[in-house]
Tab-separated table of C-alpha atoms and ligand atoms in Angstrom:
chain	number	residue	atom	x	y	z
A	57	MET	CA	-105.066	-138.088	-146.507
A	58	HIS	CA	-108.640	-139.633	-147.907
A	59	GLN	CA	-106.201	-142.584	-149.168
A	60	MET	CA	-105.520	-143.772	-145.747
A	61	THR	CA	-107.230	-146.071	-144.011
A	62	LEU	CA	-108.592	-146.984	-140.935
A	63	ALA	CA	-105.573	-148.338	-139.804
A	64	GLU	CA	-103.125	-145.486	-141.656
A	65	ILE	CA	-105.521	-142.744	-139.461
A	66	ALA	CA	-104.816	-144.529	-136.195
A	67	ARG	CA	-100.709	-144.847	-136.305
A	68	GLY	CA	-101.258	-141.234	-138.167
A	69	LEU	CA	-103.235	-140.096	-135.112
A	70	ALA	CA	-101.117	-142.040	-132.522
A	71	ASP	CA	-97.680	-140.068	-133.846
A	72	LYS	CA	-98.980	-136.816	-133.461
A	73	LYS	CA	-98.742	-136.457	-138.090
A	74	PHE	CA	-101.772	-134.685	-138.161
A	75	SER	CA	-105.351	-134.460	-136.019
A	76	SER	CA	-108.646	-135.832	-135.841
A	77	GLU	CA	-110.089	-132.222	-136.696
A	78	GLU	CA	-107.191	-131.588	-139.333
A	79	LEU	CA	-108.289	-134.735	-140.829
A	80	THR	CA	-111.924	-134.418	-140.377
A	81	LYS	CA	-112.122	-131.145	-141.995
A	82	ASN	CA	-109.646	-132.759	-145.237
A	83	LEU	CA	-112.349	-134.768	-145.500
A	84	LEU	CA	-115.459	-132.488	-145.064
A	85	ALA	CA	-113.959	-130.341	-148.091
A	86	ARG	CA	-113.368	-133.630	-149.479
A	87	ILE	CA	-117.087	-134.563	-148.783
A	88	ALA	CA	-118.420	-130.725	-150.138
A	89	GLN	CA	-116.594	-131.467	-153.804
A	90	LEU	CA	-117.080	-134.572	-154.488
A	91	ASP	CA	-120.079	-135.561	-153.178
A	92	PRO	CA	-122.791	-133.583	-155.575
A	93	GLN	CA	-121.265	-136.325	-158.329
A	94	LEU	CA	-122.433	-139.175	-156.122
A	95	ASN	CA	-125.500	-138.473	-153.880
A	96	SER	CA	-124.020	-140.355	-151.409
A	97	PHE	CA	-124.426	-138.423	-148.334
A	98	ILE	CA	-128.856	-136.802	-147.424
A	99	THR	CA	-127.443	-135.260	-144.016
A	100	LEU	CA	-124.147	-134.280	-143.466
A	101	THR	CA	-123.366	-133.630	-139.806
A	102	GLU	CA	-119.918	-130.757	-139.982
A	103	ASP	CA	-120.441	-129.415	-136.530
A	104	LEU	CA	-120.927	-132.378	-134.334
A	105	ALA	CA	-118.254	-133.788	-137.010
A	106	LEU	CA	-116.118	-131.075	-136.014
A	107	GLN	CA	-117.232	-131.135	-132.275
A	108	GLN	CA	-115.972	-134.569	-132.119
A	109	ALA	CA	-113.029	-134.333	-133.825
A	110	LYS	CA	-111.956	-131.589	-131.033
A	111	ALA	CA	-113.368	-133.827	-128.236
A	112	ALA	CA	-110.677	-136.955	-129.714
A	113	ASP	CA	-108.282	-134.851	-130.086
A	114	ALA	CA	-108.139	-133.784	-126.313
A	115	ARG	CA	-108.509	-137.332	-125.372
A	116	ARG	CA	-105.586	-138.450	-127.165
A	117	ALA	CA	-103.657	-135.431	-125.258
A	118	ASN	CA	-104.805	-136.615	-122.272
A	119	GLY	CA	-103.377	-140.568	-123.000
A	120	GLU	CA	-106.491	-142.188	-124.254
A	121	THR	CA	-105.498	-143.962	-127.190
A	122	GLY	CA	-108.193	-146.674	-128.722
A	123	ALA	CA	-108.073	-147.663	-132.792
A	124	LEU	CA	-110.995	-145.989	-133.494
A	125	LEU	CA	-110.370	-142.398	-131.511
A	126	GLY	CA	-110.913	-139.718	-133.666
A	127	ALA	CA	-111.769	-141.767	-136.740
A	128	PRO	CA	-114.395	-140.148	-139.233
A	129	ILE	CA	-116.967	-142.509	-140.353
A	130	ALA	CA	-121.020	-142.400	-141.194
A	131	HIS	CA	-123.774	-143.867	-140.427
A	132	LYS	CA	-126.450	-144.808	-142.554
A	133	ASP	CA	-129.164	-143.294	-142.362
A	134	LEU	CA	-131.163	-145.554	-140.475
A	135	PHE	CA	-129.242	-145.804	-137.354
A	136	CYS	CA	-130.765	-142.640	-135.003
A	137	THR	CA	-128.562	-139.777	-134.322
A	138	GLN	CA	-130.708	-137.817	-131.311
A	139	GLY	CA	-131.338	-134.351	-132.418
A	140	ILE	CA	-130.385	-135.196	-136.267
A	141	ARG	CA	-132.528	-136.010	-139.189
A	142	THR	CA	-133.132	-140.087	-139.955
A	143	SER	CA	-134.548	-140.424	-142.915
A	144	CYS	CA	-134.884	-143.936	-143.480
A	145	GLY	CA	-134.504	-142.849	-147.355
A	146	SER	CA	-138.016	-141.949	-147.000
A	147	LYS	CA	-140.154	-138.991	-147.438
A	148	MET	CA	-142.173	-140.203	-144.329
A	149	LEU	CA	-139.074	-139.370	-142.296
A	150	ASP	CA	-138.052	-136.413	-143.974
A	151	ASN	CA	-139.065	-133.985	-140.695
A	152	PHE	CA	-137.543	-137.014	-138.184
A	153	LYS	CA	-135.181	-136.028	-135.906
A	154	ALA	CA	-134.357	-138.987	-133.611
A	155	PRO	CA	-134.583	-138.167	-129.759
A	156	TYR	CA	-132.250	-140.718	-129.385
A	157	ASP	CA	-128.717	-142.552	-130.893
A	158	ALA	CA	-129.190	-145.996	-131.821
A	159	THR	CA	-126.642	-148.174	-129.474
A	160	VAL	CA	-124.606	-148.966	-132.725
A	161	VAL	CA	-124.084	-144.676	-132.907
A	162	ALA	CA	-123.687	-144.376	-128.690
A	163	LYS	CA	-121.160	-146.989	-128.541
A	164	LEU	CA	-118.864	-145.795	-131.889
A	165	ALA	CA	-119.533	-142.298	-130.794
A	166	ALA	CA	-117.718	-143.326	-126.653
A	167	ALA	CA	-115.231	-144.898	-128.160
A	168	GLY	CA	-114.044	-141.576	-130.187
A	169	ALA	CA	-115.441	-142.185	-133.801
A	170	VAL	CA	-116.517	-138.914	-135.430
A	171	THR	CA	-119.567	-138.844	-137.551
A	172	LEU	CA	-119.665	-136.833	-140.276
A	173	GLY	CA	-123.080	-137.722	-141.876
A	174	LYS	CA	-125.856	-139.620	-142.794
A	175	THR	CA	-125.284	-141.745	-145.388
A	176	ASN	CA	-128.562	-142.539	-148.825
A	177	MET	CA	-130.259	-145.530	-149.034
A	178	ASP	CA	-133.126	-147.071	-150.466
A	179	GLU	CA	-136.193	-146.764	-149.058
A	180	PHE	CA	-136.424	-147.984	-145.742
A	181	ALA	CA	-133.394	-150.896	-146.272
A	182	MET	CA	-136.115	-152.480	-149.406
A	183	GLY	CA	-132.986	-152.536	-152.668
A	184	SER	CA	-130.447	-154.036	-154.406
A	185	ALA	CA	-129.405	-150.399	-155.996
A	186	ASN	CA	-130.500	-147.501	-154.291
A	187	GLU	CA	-132.703	-145.902	-156.238
A	188	SER	CA	-135.532	-146.154	-154.724
A	189	SER	CA	-133.923	-142.819	-151.924
A	190	TYR	CA	-136.655	-140.434	-151.758
A	191	TYR	CA	-133.465	-138.443	-152.005
A	192	GLY	CA	-132.395	-139.330	-155.449
A	193	PRO	CA	-130.000	-142.648	-156.222
A	194	VAL	CA	-126.948	-143.100	-155.263
A	195	LYS	CA	-123.973	-143.328	-158.453
A	196	ASN	CA	-121.179	-145.976	-158.523
A	197	PRO	CA	-118.116	-144.432	-158.212
A	198	TRP	CA	-116.409	-146.716	-160.562
A	199	ASN	CA	-119.037	-145.741	-163.570
A	200	LEU	CA	-121.554	-143.218	-162.646
A	201	GLU	CA	-123.990	-144.418	-164.713
A	202	HIS	CA	-123.848	-147.560	-163.212
A	203	VAL	CA	-125.104	-148.320	-159.046
A	204	PRO	CA	-123.734	-148.970	-156.225
A	205	GLY	CA	-125.838	-151.725	-155.159
A	206	GLY	CA	-127.897	-151.026	-152.520
A	207	SER	CA	-129.345	-150.921	-149.777
A	208	SER	CA	-126.340	-149.287	-148.034
A	209	GLY	CA	-125.510	-147.191	-151.465
A	210	GLY	CA	-124.568	-144.257	-149.746
A	211	SER	CA	-122.707	-146.098	-147.532
A	212	ALA	CA	-120.614	-147.891	-150.071
A	213	ALA	CA	-120.032	-145.372	-153.017
A	214	ALA	CA	-118.602	-142.406	-150.127
A	215	VAL	CA	-115.848	-144.866	-149.360
A	216	ALA	CA	-115.267	-146.362	-152.633
A	217	ALA	CA	-114.367	-142.922	-153.526
A	218	ARG	CA	-112.296	-142.132	-150.401
A	219	LEU	CA	-114.370	-139.495	-149.033
A	220	LEU	CA	-114.203	-141.908	-145.948
A	221	PRO	CA	-112.054	-144.094	-144.499
A	222	ALA	CA	-115.564	-146.680	-142.878
A	223	ALA	CA	-119.086	-146.426	-142.919
A	224	THR	CA	-121.599	-148.500	-141.231
A	225	GLY	CA	-124.174	-150.124	-142.587
A	226	THR	CA	-127.345	-153.318	-142.805
A	227	ASP	CA	-127.775	-156.264	-144.528
A	228	THR	CA	-131.135	-157.939	-144.525
A	229	GLY	CA	-130.321	-159.512	-147.203
A	230	GLY	CA	-127.117	-158.278	-148.993
A	231	SER	CA	-126.991	-154.442	-147.893
A	232	ILE	CA	-123.253	-154.442	-146.418
A	233	ARG	CA	-122.354	-157.493	-148.672
A	234	GLN	CA	-123.394	-156.830	-152.392
A	235	PRO	CA	-122.586	-152.990	-152.251
A	236	ALA	CA	-119.353	-153.952	-150.955
A	237	ALA	CA	-118.544	-156.176	-153.974
A	238	LEU	CA	-120.211	-153.366	-156.554
A	239	THR	CA	-117.875	-150.423	-155.051
A	240	ASN	CA	-114.712	-152.804	-153.945
A	241	LEU	CA	-115.202	-153.164	-150.745
A	242	THR	CA	-115.216	-155.217	-147.664
A	243	GLY	CA	-118.453	-155.564	-146.232
A	244	LEU	CA	-119.304	-158.023	-143.318
A	245	LYS	CA	-122.183	-158.826	-141.676
A	246	PRO	CA	-122.187	-160.484	-138.374
A	247	THR	CA	-124.374	-163.607	-136.562
A	248	TYR	CA	-127.244	-161.987	-136.133
A	249	GLY	CA	-127.265	-160.943	-132.532
A	250	ARG	CA	-124.095	-160.024	-132.536
A	251	VAL	CA	-124.364	-156.212	-133.446
A	252	SER	CA	-127.450	-154.461	-131.349
A	253	ARG	CA	-130.265	-153.361	-133.320
A	254	TRP	CA	-131.487	-150.621	-131.330
A	255	GLY	CA	-132.564	-147.292	-132.639
A	256	MET	CA	-131.668	-149.241	-135.962
A	257	ILE	CA	-135.225	-148.585	-137.832
A	258	ALA	CA	-136.023	-152.199	-138.551
A	259	TYR	CA	-137.371	-153.733	-142.088
A	260	ALA	CA	-137.197	-157.387	-141.164
A	261	SER	CA	-136.418	-157.871	-137.657
A	262	SER	CA	-135.325	-161.138	-137.942
A	263	LEU	CA	-133.403	-160.828	-140.382
A	264	ASP	CA	-131.351	-157.164	-139.756
A	265	GLN	CA	-127.445	-156.770	-138.710
A	266	GLY	CA	-125.282	-154.059	-138.813
A	267	GLY	CA	-121.936	-154.292	-139.786
A	268	PRO	CA	-118.969	-152.858	-141.181
A	269	LEU	CA	-118.021	-151.030	-144.961
A	270	ALA	CA	-114.467	-150.432	-145.106
A	271	ARG	CA	-112.230	-151.129	-147.879
A	272	THR	CA	-109.543	-153.626	-145.792
A	273	ALA	CA	-110.810	-156.443	-143.470
A	274	GLU	CA	-108.507	-155.048	-141.584
A	275	ASP	CA	-110.433	-151.828	-141.509
A	276	CYS	CA	-113.516	-154.051	-140.486
A	277	ALA	CA	-112.358	-155.583	-137.424
A	278	ILE	CA	-111.598	-152.269	-136.408
A	279	LEU	CA	-115.109	-150.888	-137.242
A	280	LEU	CA	-116.768	-153.808	-136.025
A	281	GLN	CA	-114.878	-154.148	-132.554
A	282	GLY	CA	-116.854	-150.897	-132.073
A	283	MET	CA	-120.476	-151.935	-133.018
A	284	ALA	CA	-120.517	-155.631	-131.865
A	285	GLY	CA	-121.263	-156.580	-128.509
A	286	PHE	CA	-123.966	-157.861	-126.229
A	287	ASP	CA	-127.051	-154.970	-125.090
A	288	PRO	CA	-129.853	-155.579	-122.918
A	289	GLN	CA	-132.357	-152.958	-124.385
A	290	ASP	CA	-132.120	-155.541	-127.950
A	291	SER	CA	-134.044	-159.235	-126.408
A	292	THR	CA	-132.229	-160.824	-129.763
A	293	SER	CA	-128.472	-159.445	-128.934
A	294	ILE	CA	-126.611	-162.326	-128.135
A	295	ASP	CA	-124.622	-162.435	-124.337
A	296	GLU	CA	-121.398	-163.651	-125.967
A	297	PRO	CA	-117.770	-162.319	-125.338
A	298	VAL	CA	-116.092	-160.082	-128.141
A	299	PRO	CA	-113.090	-161.247	-129.015
A	300	ASP	CA	-110.432	-159.061	-130.682
A	301	TYR	CA	-110.891	-158.759	-133.929
A	302	SER	CA	-107.706	-157.264	-134.815
A	303	ALA	CA	-106.131	-159.835	-133.274
A	304	SER	CA	-107.529	-162.797	-135.104
A	305	LEU	CA	-106.413	-161.325	-138.791
A	306	ASN	CA	-102.660	-162.846	-138.275
A	307	GLY	CA	-103.715	-166.872	-138.553
A	308	SER	CA	-102.456	-168.854	-140.809
A	309	LEU	CA	-105.033	-170.575	-143.245
A	310	GLN	CA	-102.437	-173.747	-143.577
A	311	GLY	CA	-105.067	-176.538	-143.586
A	312	LEU	CA	-108.262	-174.228	-143.381
A	313	ARG	CA	-111.307	-176.204	-145.589
A	314	ILE	CA	-113.051	-173.760	-148.345
A	315	GLY	CA	-116.256	-175.476	-149.477
A	316	VAL	CA	-117.376	-174.505	-152.592
A	317	PRO	CA	-121.545	-174.635	-153.535
A	318	LYS	CA	-122.038	-176.549	-156.943
A	319	GLU	CA	-124.943	-175.035	-156.679
A	320	TYR	CA	-123.658	-171.154	-156.617
A	321	PHE	CA	-122.226	-172.052	-160.477
A	322	GLY	CA	-125.592	-172.647	-162.287
A	323	ALA	CA	-127.276	-170.796	-164.482
A	324	GLY	CA	-127.473	-166.578	-164.104
A	325	LEU	CA	-123.653	-165.808	-163.492
A	326	ASP	CA	-121.782	-163.962	-165.299
A	327	PRO	CA	-119.103	-166.722	-166.311
A	328	ARG	CA	-116.670	-163.635	-165.778
A	329	ILE	CA	-117.298	-163.427	-162.591
A	330	ALA	CA	-117.377	-167.307	-162.310
A	331	ASP	CA	-113.579	-167.596	-163.700
A	332	LEU	CA	-112.792	-164.427	-161.075
A	333	VAL	CA	-113.954	-166.534	-157.862
A	334	MET	CA	-112.303	-169.812	-158.846
A	335	ALA	CA	-109.239	-167.508	-159.547
A	336	SER	CA	-109.547	-166.413	-155.357
A	337	VAL	CA	-110.139	-169.952	-154.733
A	338	GLU	CA	-106.581	-170.759	-156.173
A	339	ALA	CA	-104.907	-167.866	-154.445
A	340	LEU	CA	-106.633	-169.110	-151.197
A	341	LYS	CA	-105.050	-172.243	-152.267
A	342	LYS	CA	-101.857	-171.057	-152.130
A	343	LEU	CA	-102.011	-169.622	-148.292
A	344	GLY	CA	-102.107	-173.090	-147.811
A	345	ALA	CA	-106.083	-173.822	-147.744
A	346	VAL	CA	-107.899	-177.014	-149.141
A	347	VAL	CA	-110.681	-176.879	-151.365
A	348	LYS	CA	-113.712	-178.903	-151.058
A	349	GLU	CA	-117.151	-178.589	-153.726
A	350	ILE	CA	-120.236	-179.230	-151.052
A	351	SER	CA	-123.520	-178.536	-151.996
A	352	LEU	CA	-126.592	-176.513	-150.270
A	353	PRO	CA	-129.342	-178.709	-152.306
A	354	ASN	CA	-132.205	-176.016	-150.979
A	355	MET	CA	-130.522	-172.121	-152.117
A	356	GLN	CA	-132.370	-172.263	-154.963
A	357	HIS	CA	-135.957	-171.645	-152.575
A	358	ALA	CA	-134.366	-168.682	-150.974
A	359	ILE	CA	-135.225	-165.820	-152.941
A	360	PRO	CA	-139.510	-167.003	-153.157
A	361	ALA	CA	-138.920	-167.924	-149.068
A	362	TYR	CA	-136.976	-164.426	-148.530
A	363	TYR	CA	-138.918	-162.728	-150.347
A	364	VAL	CA	-142.331	-163.470	-148.407
A	365	ILE	CA	-140.823	-163.369	-144.915
A	366	ALA	CA	-139.088	-159.705	-145.450
A	367	PRO	CA	-142.064	-158.263	-147.170
A	368	ALA	CA	-144.254	-159.684	-144.104
A	369	GLU	CA	-142.062	-158.707	-140.987
A	370	ALA	CA	-141.666	-155.545	-142.884
A	371	SER	CA	-145.746	-154.367	-143.724
A	372	SER	CA	-145.694	-155.247	-139.699
A	373	ASN	CA	-142.857	-152.815	-139.083
A	374	LEU	CA	-144.086	-150.286	-141.343
A	375	SER	CA	-147.420	-150.197	-139.410
A	376	ARG	CA	-146.495	-147.935	-137.194
A	377	PHE	CA	-145.740	-144.958	-139.650
A	378	ASP	CA	-149.117	-143.679	-139.417
A	379	GLY	CA	-149.283	-139.954	-139.648
A	380	VAL	CA	-150.118	-139.516	-136.367
A	381	ARG	CA	-146.883	-140.632	-133.564
A	382	PHE	CA	-143.910	-139.771	-136.158
A	383	GLY	CA	-143.439	-138.296	-139.825
A	384	HIS	CA	-145.793	-137.311	-142.724
A	385	ARG	CA	-148.549	-136.174	-142.343
A	386	CYS	CA	-151.132	-135.215	-144.975
A	387	GLU	CA	-153.131	-131.940	-145.291
A	388	ASN	CA	-156.382	-131.307	-143.993
A	389	PRO	CA	-157.408	-135.476	-143.207
A	390	LYS	CA	-161.323	-135.407	-143.391
A	391	ASP	CA	-160.925	-138.539	-140.564
A	392	LEU	CA	-159.009	-140.948	-139.023
A	393	ILE	CA	-159.192	-143.520	-141.993
A	394	ASP	CA	-158.136	-141.281	-144.863
A	395	LEU	CA	-155.140	-139.882	-142.751
A	396	TYR	CA	-153.559	-143.423	-142.637
A	397	LYS	CA	-154.145	-144.006	-145.801
A	398	ARG	CA	-153.147	-140.496	-147.569
A	399	SER	CA	-150.360	-140.015	-145.084
A	400	ARG	CA	-148.940	-144.257	-146.090
A	401	GLY	CA	-149.645	-143.277	-149.682
A	402	GLU	CA	-147.682	-139.988	-149.598
A	403	GLY	CA	-144.877	-141.209	-147.309
A	404	PHE	CA	-143.509	-144.364	-148.645
A	405	GLY	CA	-142.927	-144.936	-152.334
A	406	PRO	CA	-143.687	-147.245	-154.713
A	407	GLU	CA	-140.799	-150.612	-153.888
A	408	VAL	CA	-142.098	-150.564	-150.260
A	409	GLN	CA	-145.590	-149.823	-151.449
A	410	ARG	CA	-145.318	-153.024	-153.290
A	411	ARG	CA	-143.414	-154.803	-150.776
A	412	ILE	CA	-146.174	-153.331	-147.429
A	413	MET	CA	-148.898	-155.251	-149.758
A	414	VAL	CA	-147.225	-158.915	-150.781
A	415	GLY	CA	-146.233	-159.036	-146.699
A	416	ALA	CA	-150.158	-158.126	-145.602
A	417	TYR	CA	-151.233	-160.438	-148.011
A	418	ALA	CA	-148.695	-163.534	-147.201
A	419	LEU	CA	-149.803	-162.955	-143.459
A	420	SER	CA	-153.361	-162.560	-143.944
A	421	ALA	CA	-156.002	-165.027	-142.460
A	422	GLY	CA	-156.016	-168.052	-145.456
A	423	TYR	CA	-152.913	-167.409	-146.904
A	424	TYR	CA	-150.318	-167.898	-143.693
A	425	ASP	CA	-149.992	-171.417	-143.684
A	426	ALA	CA	-150.011	-171.586	-147.788
A	427	TYR	CA	-147.215	-168.676	-147.879
A	428	TYR	CA	-145.601	-167.391	-144.302
A	429	LEU	CA	-145.831	-170.981	-142.567
A	430	LYS	CA	-144.152	-172.167	-145.737
A	431	ALA	CA	-141.463	-169.389	-146.282
A	432	GLN	CA	-140.155	-170.257	-142.512
A	433	LYS	CA	-139.873	-174.123	-143.132
A	434	ILE	CA	-137.560	-173.443	-146.172
A	435	ARG	CA	-135.093	-171.208	-144.049
A	436	ARG	CA	-134.909	-174.426	-141.230
A	437	LEU	CA	-134.502	-176.191	-143.955
A	438	ILE	CA	-131.500	-173.968	-145.363
A	439	LYS	CA	-130.218	-173.335	-142.100
A	440	ASN	CA	-129.867	-177.245	-142.158
A	441	ASP	CA	-128.008	-177.334	-145.221
A	442	PHE	CA	-125.257	-174.731	-144.211
A	443	MET	CA	-124.866	-176.863	-140.906
A	444	ALA	CA	-124.541	-180.319	-142.826
A	445	ALA	CA	-122.003	-178.296	-144.776
A	446	PHE	CA	-119.861	-176.581	-141.524
A	447	ASN	CA	-119.649	-180.367	-140.456
A	448	GLU	CA	-116.976	-180.433	-143.674
A	449	VAL	CA	-115.568	-177.313	-144.472
A	450	ASP	CA	-114.381	-174.103	-142.144
A	451	ILE	CA	-115.903	-171.377	-144.603
A	452	ILE	CA	-117.950	-170.979	-147.953
A	453	LEU	CA	-116.712	-169.041	-150.642
A	454	GLY	CA	-118.360	-167.809	-154.119
A	455	PRO	CA	-119.571	-165.206	-155.700
A	456	THR	CA	-121.271	-162.073	-153.595
A	457	THR	CA	-122.881	-161.037	-156.919
A	458	PRO	CA	-124.078	-162.957	-160.167
A	459	ASN	CA	-123.666	-159.659	-161.674
A	460	PRO	CA	-121.380	-156.436	-161.671
A	461	ALA	CA	-122.729	-153.206	-161.260
A	462	TRP	CA	-125.973	-153.013	-163.434
A	463	LYS	CA	-127.040	-149.501	-165.272
A	464	LEU	CA	-128.836	-147.451	-163.309
A	465	GLY	CA	-132.531	-147.709	-164.341
A	466	ALA	CA	-131.771	-150.549	-166.151
A	467	LYS	CA	-133.978	-152.857	-163.446
A	468	ASN	CA	-136.389	-150.089	-162.478
A	469	SER	CA	-139.519	-151.967	-164.610
A	470	ASP	CA	-138.508	-155.474	-163.153
A	471	PRO	CA	-138.882	-155.273	-159.751
A	472	VAL	CA	-138.287	-159.142	-159.631
A	473	ALA	CA	-135.132	-158.399	-161.788
A	474	ALA	CA	-133.620	-157.298	-158.981
A	475	TYR	CA	-134.768	-159.598	-156.189
A	476	LEU	CA	-132.379	-161.765	-158.341
A	477	GLU	CA	-129.059	-160.654	-157.644
A	478	ASP	CA	-129.785	-160.954	-153.978
A	479	VAL	CA	-129.486	-165.129	-155.097
A	480	TYR	CA	-125.993	-165.604	-152.645
A	481	THR	CA	-126.517	-163.346	-150.498
A	482	ILE	CA	-130.587	-163.478	-148.694
A	483	THR	CA	-129.339	-167.517	-147.476
A	484	ALA	CA	-126.484	-165.213	-144.484
A	485	ASN	CA	-129.639	-163.934	-143.666
A	486	LEU	CA	-132.493	-166.883	-143.604
A	487	ALA	CA	-129.933	-168.898	-140.995
A	488	GLY	CA	-128.500	-165.831	-139.011
A	489	LEU	CA	-125.044	-166.894	-140.418
A	490	PRO	CA	-121.979	-163.815	-140.785
A	491	GLY	CA	-120.950	-163.209	-144.160
A	492	LEU	CA	-118.173	-160.492	-146.059
A	493	SER	CA	-117.621	-159.715	-149.298
A	494	MET	CA	-114.135	-158.692	-150.362
A	495	PRO	CA	-112.662	-157.275	-153.716
A	496	ALA	CA	-112.356	-159.998	-156.365
A	497	GLY	CA	-110.910	-158.372	-159.797
A	498	PHE	CA	-112.650	-156.527	-162.736
A	499	VAL	CA	-115.735	-156.791	-165.108
A	500	ASP	CA	-115.296	-154.206	-167.761
A	501	GLY	CA	-113.828	-152.156	-165.049
A	502	LEU	CA	-116.328	-152.310	-162.440
A	503	PRO	CA	-115.595	-154.535	-159.368
A	504	VAL	CA	-116.397	-158.052	-158.704
A	505	GLY	CA	-116.744	-159.825	-154.778
A	506	VAL	CA	-116.333	-163.017	-153.591
A	507	GLN	CA	-118.506	-163.692	-150.949
A	508	LEU	CA	-117.497	-166.195	-147.088
A	509	LEU	CA	-119.543	-167.170	-145.088
A	510	ALA	CA	-118.452	-168.999	-141.730
A	511	PRO	CA	-120.136	-170.625	-138.499
A	512	TYR	CA	-122.183	-168.582	-136.234
A	513	PHE	CA	-120.252	-165.832	-134.357
A	514	GLN	CA	-116.724	-166.972	-136.839
A	515	GLU	CA	-116.672	-163.079	-137.881
A	516	GLY	CA	-112.760	-163.451	-136.829
A	517	ARG	CA	-112.288	-166.328	-139.225
A	518	LEU	CA	-113.928	-164.676	-142.076
A	519	LEU	CA	-111.376	-161.169	-141.704
A	520	ASN	CA	-108.526	-163.329	-141.145
A	521	VAL	CA	-108.794	-165.269	-144.367
A	522	ALA	CA	-110.023	-161.798	-146.015
A	523	HIS	CA	-107.021	-160.451	-144.509
A	524	GLN	CA	-104.647	-162.955	-145.977
A	525	TYR	CA	-106.149	-162.515	-148.971
A	526	GLN	CA	-105.637	-158.987	-149.256
A	527	LEU	CA	-101.846	-159.526	-148.049
A	528	ASN	CA	-101.433	-160.857	-151.135
A	529	THR	CA	-103.768	-159.505	-153.728
A	530	ASP	CA	-104.373	-155.910	-154.466
A	531	TRP	CA	-107.751	-155.817	-155.790
A	532	HIS	CA	-108.761	-153.513	-152.551
A	533	THR	CA	-106.633	-150.849	-152.947
A	534	ARG	CA	-107.400	-149.908	-156.573
A	535	THR	CA	-109.331	-146.658	-157.030
A	536	PRO	CA	-111.928	-145.551	-159.000
A	537	THR	CA	-110.625	-143.213	-161.197
A	538	GLY	CA	-111.112	-139.375	-160.396
A	539	PHE	CA	-111.669	-139.625	-157.015
B	661	LIG	N1	-131.878	-156.541	-152.219
B	661	LIG	C1	-132.511	-157.403	-150.673
B	661	LIG	C2	-134.581	-156.773	-150.683
B	661	LIG	O1	-134.819	-156.073	-151.065
B	661	LIG	C3	-131.765	-156.905	-149.062
B	661	LIG	C4	-131.899	-155.876	-149.244
B	661	LIG	C5	-130.993	-155.443	-147.442
B	661	LIG	O2	-130.345	-156.254	-147.503
B	661	LIG	N2	-131.440	-154.459	-146.573
B	661	LIG	O3	-135.179	-157.070	-148.938
């Protein structure tokens, strides 16, 4: 049962081959048996899951249909879930039960999805390895000594290990696409504003975007359908109609113009990944695509700009965790300042503290112009590069990450080494563009992802290209040994 995709589950439920309750019990048992090896869940919500599964079965019995009705999923633990711990992977929020559901959570529940639990993540979504979680690191099911990527590493590891068919993630600088690449999944970061951020605990508000992690593009289409849409509660949500993503999967790729940026193939990229990327280009050419070399000349400035803007916004967003309103409070504070200092010092881990300090520094009077303003200008140049490129091509293709999954602990002493792994993903966030990572082969037994980027609101085009690729390749069907 656990091998089924969301699409197969939807068909099975519609054909009454099994009930959602049966499926849910089966997956909960599998999680209990296998997750201790992976640590992909922070909280399991068995009671809620069984209640939702029974309700979905009853709705189907009443004639209701829908691809998500009775489908088991999980949420990254920064989506607020009413009455359920929403920890953000942090000691700061270990005792926080959200008083309401995030829009994404509410929408998926209304569509009949069944929530199995809340998945592990880097603390406050800061990281590329899922090693900064207060709840311990997540292991990569392809090799338990390696990281699964981050920050949505729990969602990725759980789906890759077939503990469930799909899960939500968020992507501020790559946190859906990068763990998807490192665990052999398909992951999609939508256009900024496509998916509501209401109830999604903020890391860097101008970059954060929720999206689906699943095994196939077909399943990403199903999950995104349930997540996307205008939300008046989120002032950056965009009031654009949501297309039928599943209907977009079958378009022909004849004449599709693929741009491959020459800057993507510089020093730092594992040559074996470069070869797999070029093999994916060849596969798409066979389907009728035409390929063109393009240039994104400001790409080299993306990491420094991102690592000013994201920490700056984080330092502002995280100021609300002060020991007074929610979360961790220190014992016996001697005065208000002591309360702030010790609550924050005890509640936040080292990576979060580092980013708050960098961000507060970049925003301080005297340094604002030199760092923050400069970074915002670079952000505009990066966006302009993409706009120019999309005048010539329909899609941009390249590696998702420069390297396959590294060993647990390998980059712990050097945060900048981990920041460099984001080189291909962060530009989409800086520009607000949609991006998708899909499985494209293996290096030393570890999965490799190819990233596709498209113009604003062209999620359907990304899913179309990935689906056609997946109809003609079998990388995405490979299962990690032992799972
Ligand atoms: N690795 C990046 C960071 O640490 C991106 C994280 C994310 O997308 N949430 O900021």
